[in-house]
XYZ file of C-alpha atoms in Angstrom:
364
model
C 30.001 -11.221 22.838
C 33.656 -10.612 23.118
C 35.521 -12.004 20.414
C 37.178 -14.605 18.546
C 35.628 -17.339 20.417
C 32.358 -15.798 21.313
C 29.418 -14.542 19.447
C 28.182 -17.381 17.348
C 26.264 -20.604 17.767
C 27.719 -23.882 16.695
C 30.940 -25.304 17.991
C 31.171 -26.274 21.617
C 33.814 -27.366 24.085
C 35.482 -30.676 23.503
C 37.046 -32.738 26.248
C 40.416 -32.578 24.483
C 39.967 -29.044 23.181
C 39.328 -30.020 19.564
C 37.235 -27.811 17.327
C 33.882 -29.403 16.704
C 33.722 -28.881 12.945
C 35.805 -32.015 12.483
C 38.585 -29.963 10.897
C 41.994 -31.660 11.099
C 44.513 -30.391 13.617
C 48.002 -29.381 12.450
C 50.768 -28.168 14.701
C 54.507 -28.524 14.580
C 57.073 -28.027 17.346
C 59.696 -25.398 16.566
C 62.457 -27.103 18.492
C 61.933 -29.812 20.399
C 40.593 -26.479 19.632
C 39.438 -24.515 20.291
C 35.739 -24.387 20.495
C 32.895 -22.271 21.571
C 29.339 -22.265 22.702
C 26.888 -19.826 21.238
C 26.026 -16.291 22.161
C 23.040 -15.153 20.117
C 22.733 -11.652 21.570
C 25.284 -9.921 19.332
C 25.559 -9.671 15.552
C 28.599 -8.011 14.031
C 26.750 -7.749 10.684
C 24.032 -5.523 12.081
C 23.716 -2.324 10.020
C 25.391 -3.702 6.861
C 23.460 -3.461 3.629
C 23.440 -6.292 1.089
C 26.457 -5.026 -0.870
C 28.525 -4.482 2.273
C 27.563 -7.902 3.582
C 28.612 -9.544 0.303
C 31.963 -7.739 0.402
C 32.465 -8.845 4.011
C 31.765 -12.482 3.106
C 34.189 -12.361 0.167
C 36.976 -11.007 2.375
C 36.452 -13.420 5.254
C 35.901 -16.685 3.397
C 39.640 -17.014 2.656
C 42.068 -17.346 5.534
C 44.565 -14.516 5.818
C 47.166 -16.039 8.163
C 48.768 -19.329 7.155
C 50.284 -20.254 10.520
C 51.105 -18.813 13.935
C 54.217 -19.254 16.032
C 53.649 -19.191 19.784
C 56.157 -20.451 22.317
C 57.774 -23.668 21.085
C 55.042 -24.437 18.567
C 53.902 -23.454 15.101
C 50.206 -24.072 14.450
C 48.467 -24.188 11.084
C 45.544 -21.748 10.926
C 42.132 -22.763 9.624
C 40.096 -19.590 9.111
C 40.093 -15.841 8.596
C 40.628 -13.523 11.561
C 40.256 -9.718 11.392
C 43.865 -8.735 12.069
C 44.930 -5.271 10.894
C 45.559 -5.247 7.139
C 49.234 -4.343 7.563
C 49.870 -7.820 8.983
C 48.799 -9.491 5.721
C 49.457 -6.828 3.017
C 49.550 -9.389 0.188
C 46.345 -11.091 1.308
C 48.042 -14.021 3.064
C 50.714 -13.823 5.752
C 52.973 -16.842 6.013
C 53.313 -16.579 9.779
C 52.510 -14.324 12.734
C 54.688 -14.534 15.829
C 52.927 -14.357 19.216
C 54.406 -13.825 22.633
C 53.203 -16.775 24.703
C 53.042 -14.585 27.819
C 51.401 -11.333 26.702
C 49.894 -12.431 23.331
C 51.415 -9.433 21.520
C 51.970 -10.382 17.882
C 54.578 -9.463 15.266
C 55.291 -10.025 11.585
C 58.840 -11.297 12.141
C 60.552 -13.478 14.724
C 63.235 -10.803 15.197
C 60.605 -8.292 16.336
C 59.286 -10.812 18.851
C 62.778 -11.503 20.220
C 63.499 -7.778 20.654
C 60.157 -7.323 22.403
C 60.858 -10.159 24.843
C 64.307 -8.753 25.639
C 62.875 -5.558 27.101
C 63.731 -4.797 30.748
C 61.119 -6.010 33.234
C 59.382 -8.001 30.518
C 56.272 -9.685 32.044
C 56.401 -13.468 31.735
C 52.778 -14.074 32.651
C 49.325 -12.901 31.562
C 47.951 -9.698 33.077
C 45.452 -9.984 35.903
C 45.502 -12.066 39.077
C 46.805 -15.588 39.483
C 43.904 -17.304 41.247
C 45.003 -20.940 40.999
C 48.301 -22.820 41.109
C 48.829 -26.554 41.334
C 52.186 -27.932 40.292
C 53.031 -26.535 36.857
C 49.455 -25.369 36.128
C 48.156 -21.887 36.921
C 45.019 -19.918 36.085
C 44.903 -16.133 35.743
C 41.725 -14.051 35.875
C 41.799 -11.211 33.345
C 39.137 -8.480 33.201
C 38.204 -7.545 29.641
C 37.409 -3.987 30.744
C 40.883 -3.312 32.177
C 43.065 -5.473 29.905
C 41.454 -4.844 26.532
C 44.531 -5.330 24.355
C 45.404 -8.710 25.858
C 41.808 -9.967 25.610
C 41.342 -8.666 22.070
C 44.598 -10.330 20.982
C 43.462 -13.557 22.612
C 40.215 -13.407 20.644
C 41.917 -12.528 17.367
C 44.169 -15.529 17.808
C 41.246 -17.825 18.623
C 39.310 -16.710 15.533
C 42.009 -18.308 13.386
C 40.558 -21.665 14.457
C 36.846 -20.825 14.389
C 34.570 -20.964 11.351
C 31.878 -18.385 12.094
C 31.333 -14.660 12.314
C 32.447 -13.107 15.572
C 33.361 -9.901 17.344
C 36.730 -9.232 18.920
C 36.524 -5.713 20.336
C 33.599 -5.975 22.767
C 35.493 -7.624 25.618
C 34.375 -5.316 28.460
C 31.423 -7.446 29.703
C 33.583 -10.561 30.091
C 36.104 -12.106 32.443
C 38.765 -14.329 30.906
C 40.359 -17.246 32.747
C 43.698 -18.158 31.174
C 45.210 -21.591 31.820
C 49.018 -21.571 31.830
C 51.833 -24.078 32.017
C 54.559 -22.793 34.337
C 58.273 -23.444 33.858
C 61.569 -21.610 34.414
C 60.737 -19.195 31.574
C 57.385 -18.071 32.982
C 53.647 -18.728 32.574
C 52.807 -19.662 28.972
C 49.119 -19.765 28.004
C 47.746 -23.091 26.787
C 44.001 -22.370 26.833
C 41.269 -20.246 28.342
C 37.592 -19.791 28.944
C 35.496 -16.672 29.286
C 32.283 -15.883 31.112
C 29.949 -12.928 31.314
C 30.273 -10.797 34.430
C 26.484 -10.814 34.638
C 24.456 -13.511 32.901
C 20.674 -13.326 32.932
C 20.590 -16.927 31.741
C 22.862 -18.366 34.428
C 25.687 -19.172 32.021
C 29.029 -19.900 33.697
C 31.000 -20.305 30.475
C 30.801 -18.414 27.191
C 33.784 -19.802 25.330
C 36.468 -22.422 25.850
C 39.655 -22.850 23.873
C 42.718 -25.085 24.086
C 45.606 -24.385 21.730
C 45.893 -27.222 19.181
C 49.497 -27.856 20.270
C 48.279 -28.575 23.819
C 45.328 -30.832 23.104
C 45.075 -34.417 24.330
C 46.308 -33.335 27.766
C 42.911 -33.181 29.463
C 42.910 -29.385 29.572
C 39.445 -29.058 28.018
C 37.922 -31.187 30.785
C 39.977 -29.288 33.374
C 38.631 -25.937 32.154
C 35.016 -27.168 32.235
C 35.559 -28.382 35.799
C 37.175 -25.064 36.741
C 34.119 -23.138 35.523
C 31.960 -25.143 37.931
C 34.397 -24.607 40.806
C 33.886 -20.860 40.309
C 30.117 -21.405 40.394
C 30.498 -23.270 43.693
C 32.409 -20.303 45.105
C 29.619 -18.027 43.881
C 27.018 -20.202 45.593
C 24.995 -20.755 42.437
C 24.276 -23.185 39.651
C 25.618 -22.652 36.151
C 25.567 -24.003 32.627
C 27.454 -23.358 29.370
C 25.952 -21.023 26.809
C 23.482 -22.718 24.493
C 23.058 -24.131 21.981
C 25.758 -26.775 22.281
C 26.955 -28.569 19.197
C 26.554 -32.349 19.111
C 30.195 -32.900 20.050
C 30.031 -30.164 22.677
C 27.029 -31.872 24.255
C 28.982 -35.136 24.414
C 31.909 -33.388 26.100
C 29.747 -31.717 28.735
C 27.672 -34.851 29.296
C 30.874 -36.777 30.003
C 31.845 -34.242 32.674
C 28.319 -34.068 34.160
C 28.093 -37.858 34.393
C 31.426 -38.141 36.183
C 30.597 -35.297 38.594
C 27.107 -36.617 39.450
C 28.259 -40.208 39.905
C 30.998 -38.991 42.233
C 28.447 -36.936 44.220
C 26.111 -39.951 44.503
C 28.949 -42.199 45.662
C 29.962 -39.683 48.311
C 26.379 -39.576 49.527
C 26.250 -43.388 49.708
C 29.519 -43.478 51.655
C 28.513 -40.688 54.049
C 24.750 -40.648 54.610
C 23.156 -43.535 52.696
C 19.907 -43.360 54.695
C 19.473 -39.612 54.202
C 16.987 -38.579 51.461
C 18.633 -37.060 48.379
C 16.957 -34.577 46.033
C 17.826 -33.013 42.699
C 18.518 -29.757 44.569
C 21.029 -31.612 46.776
C 22.892 -32.743 43.652
C 22.773 -29.207 42.243
C 24.223 -27.844 45.466
C 26.999 -30.472 45.498
C 28.041 -29.933 41.874
C 26.702 -26.456 40.888
C 25.265 -28.110 37.778
C 21.933 -26.581 36.726
C 18.868 -28.684 37.577
C 17.863 -29.135 33.910
C 21.300 -30.554 33.150
C 21.207 -32.780 36.248
C 17.828 -34.263 35.261
C 18.803 -34.840 31.629
C 22.050 -36.511 32.712
C 20.341 -38.771 35.262
C 17.836 -39.784 32.609
C 20.695 -40.522 30.212
C 22.292 -42.748 32.887
C 18.898 -44.443 33.571
C 19.080 -43.378 37.215
C 15.607 -41.794 37.229
C 12.525 -44.008 37.316
C 8.831 -43.140 37.161
C 6.938 -44.797 40.014
C 3.310 -44.114 40.985
C 3.272 -40.726 39.301
C 6.629 -39.595 40.736
C 10.226 -39.639 39.563
C 12.537 -41.455 41.981
C 16.303 -41.709 41.969
C 17.451 -45.302 41.478
C 21.160 -45.586 42.232
C 22.264 -48.845 43.886
C 25.920 -48.983 44.873
C 26.767 -51.705 42.342
C 25.323 -49.677 39.470
C 27.225 -46.557 40.576
C 30.489 -48.524 40.631
C 29.819 -49.771 37.114
C 29.002 -46.265 35.862
C 32.076 -44.816 37.599
C 34.190 -47.126 35.449
C 32.513 -45.803 32.303
C 32.722 -42.127 33.365
C 35.910 -41.754 35.431
C 37.194 -38.501 36.893
C 40.210 -37.759 34.705
C 43.472 -35.952 35.367
C 44.324 -33.146 35.713
C 41.754 -32.536 38.456
C 40.930 -29.096 39.870
C 41.944 -28.910 43.546
C 39.432 -26.510 45.114
C 41.778 -25.920 48.066
C 44.227 -24.231 45.701
C 41.657 -21.863 44.210
C 42.031 -18.432 45.816
C 39.213 -16.335 44.417
C 36.263 -14.239 45.514
C 33.289 -13.731 43.175
C 32.338 -10.390 41.676
C 29.271 -9.187 43.588
C 26.850 -6.875 41.800
C 23.619 -6.003 43.614
C 21.674 -8.270 45.952
C 22.725 -11.897 45.577
C 19.326 -13.074 46.798
C 17.769 -11.544 43.689
C 19.890 -13.816 41.486
C 17.506 -16.654 40.631
C 20.443 -19.002 40.055
C 21.930 -18.581 43.551
C 21.212 -21.145 46.243
C 20.213 -18.384 48.672
C 17.535 -17.196 46.243
C 16.227 -20.735 45.806
C 16.058 -21.234 49.572
C 14.271 -17.888 49.980
C 11.761 -18.852 47.307
C 11.168 -22.189 49.007
C 10.669 -20.430 52.346
C 8.098 -18.107 50.749
C 6.179 -21.111 49.527
C 7.198 -20.653 45.906
């Protein structure tokens, strides 16, 4: 798992980006939550004996950076992050200064200012801008080609995450960085990552929104964006499991809104046409297990004569749409310019719609 925000079970994405431990948020403007879902395949403690493990726990149980300055904000840090020792020589650094565009970090503000005054200084993340709508943009960054940026992103995220994690193994991941755009450039406000190849059909490994940019709907936007990529890939997807309790609530809120919207569109367009779970999966790219659990939660599935049937009268859908509205900012799929990474035969991917259709045609 790549880094700061990946590699451990527990916290999960929140609609407003808050960290699911219930830890208080602190951030202060200079002038004027991250969360994660688990990845159980990697263990940074592998190979440590008992004495080494005890030493590691002693070092990491105390936070080493008091606060970080990024852009116009200073954010209080919550936990230890494995920055190089020279950045906290006394055991606790008062503040690290991050470039909001490249995520390079410095011990003093003067060093940051000199860095940003370099000729041809890049005022955006590395990688390709794949989405722009108003003042919001999303950049795709490959962990294999932009290691320093992705490692710095993960080191920064670890300051807000209370679990063991890796930060150097970023090669297997793609990072999608959400930015606010103004006259100064593209400043990062959050991100999510996903494995380039997931045997489990995961479309999101980690999601983070900077504490200073929470309560703007960016967490929900990022979740929605991960499913828009799955739609482009022609497959279903799901966040890495297990989800925390609060993470499950956040995802359920998105799933409910997306499924209700899909059902309403079906009622408006082809109300007499039969509708299956697979049809809902194809419309939303939500994995069938998540679709079924969500429909059961909404009491839209009923057991009749040995079969489950979808019960969704128009009046009930209108009532549920009021409880689970589609919230701003909304991802505009027309403004997403992106082609999926293709590795091998797509029909062999059991999570792709083409594979499911082939299996159905073979009588599976």
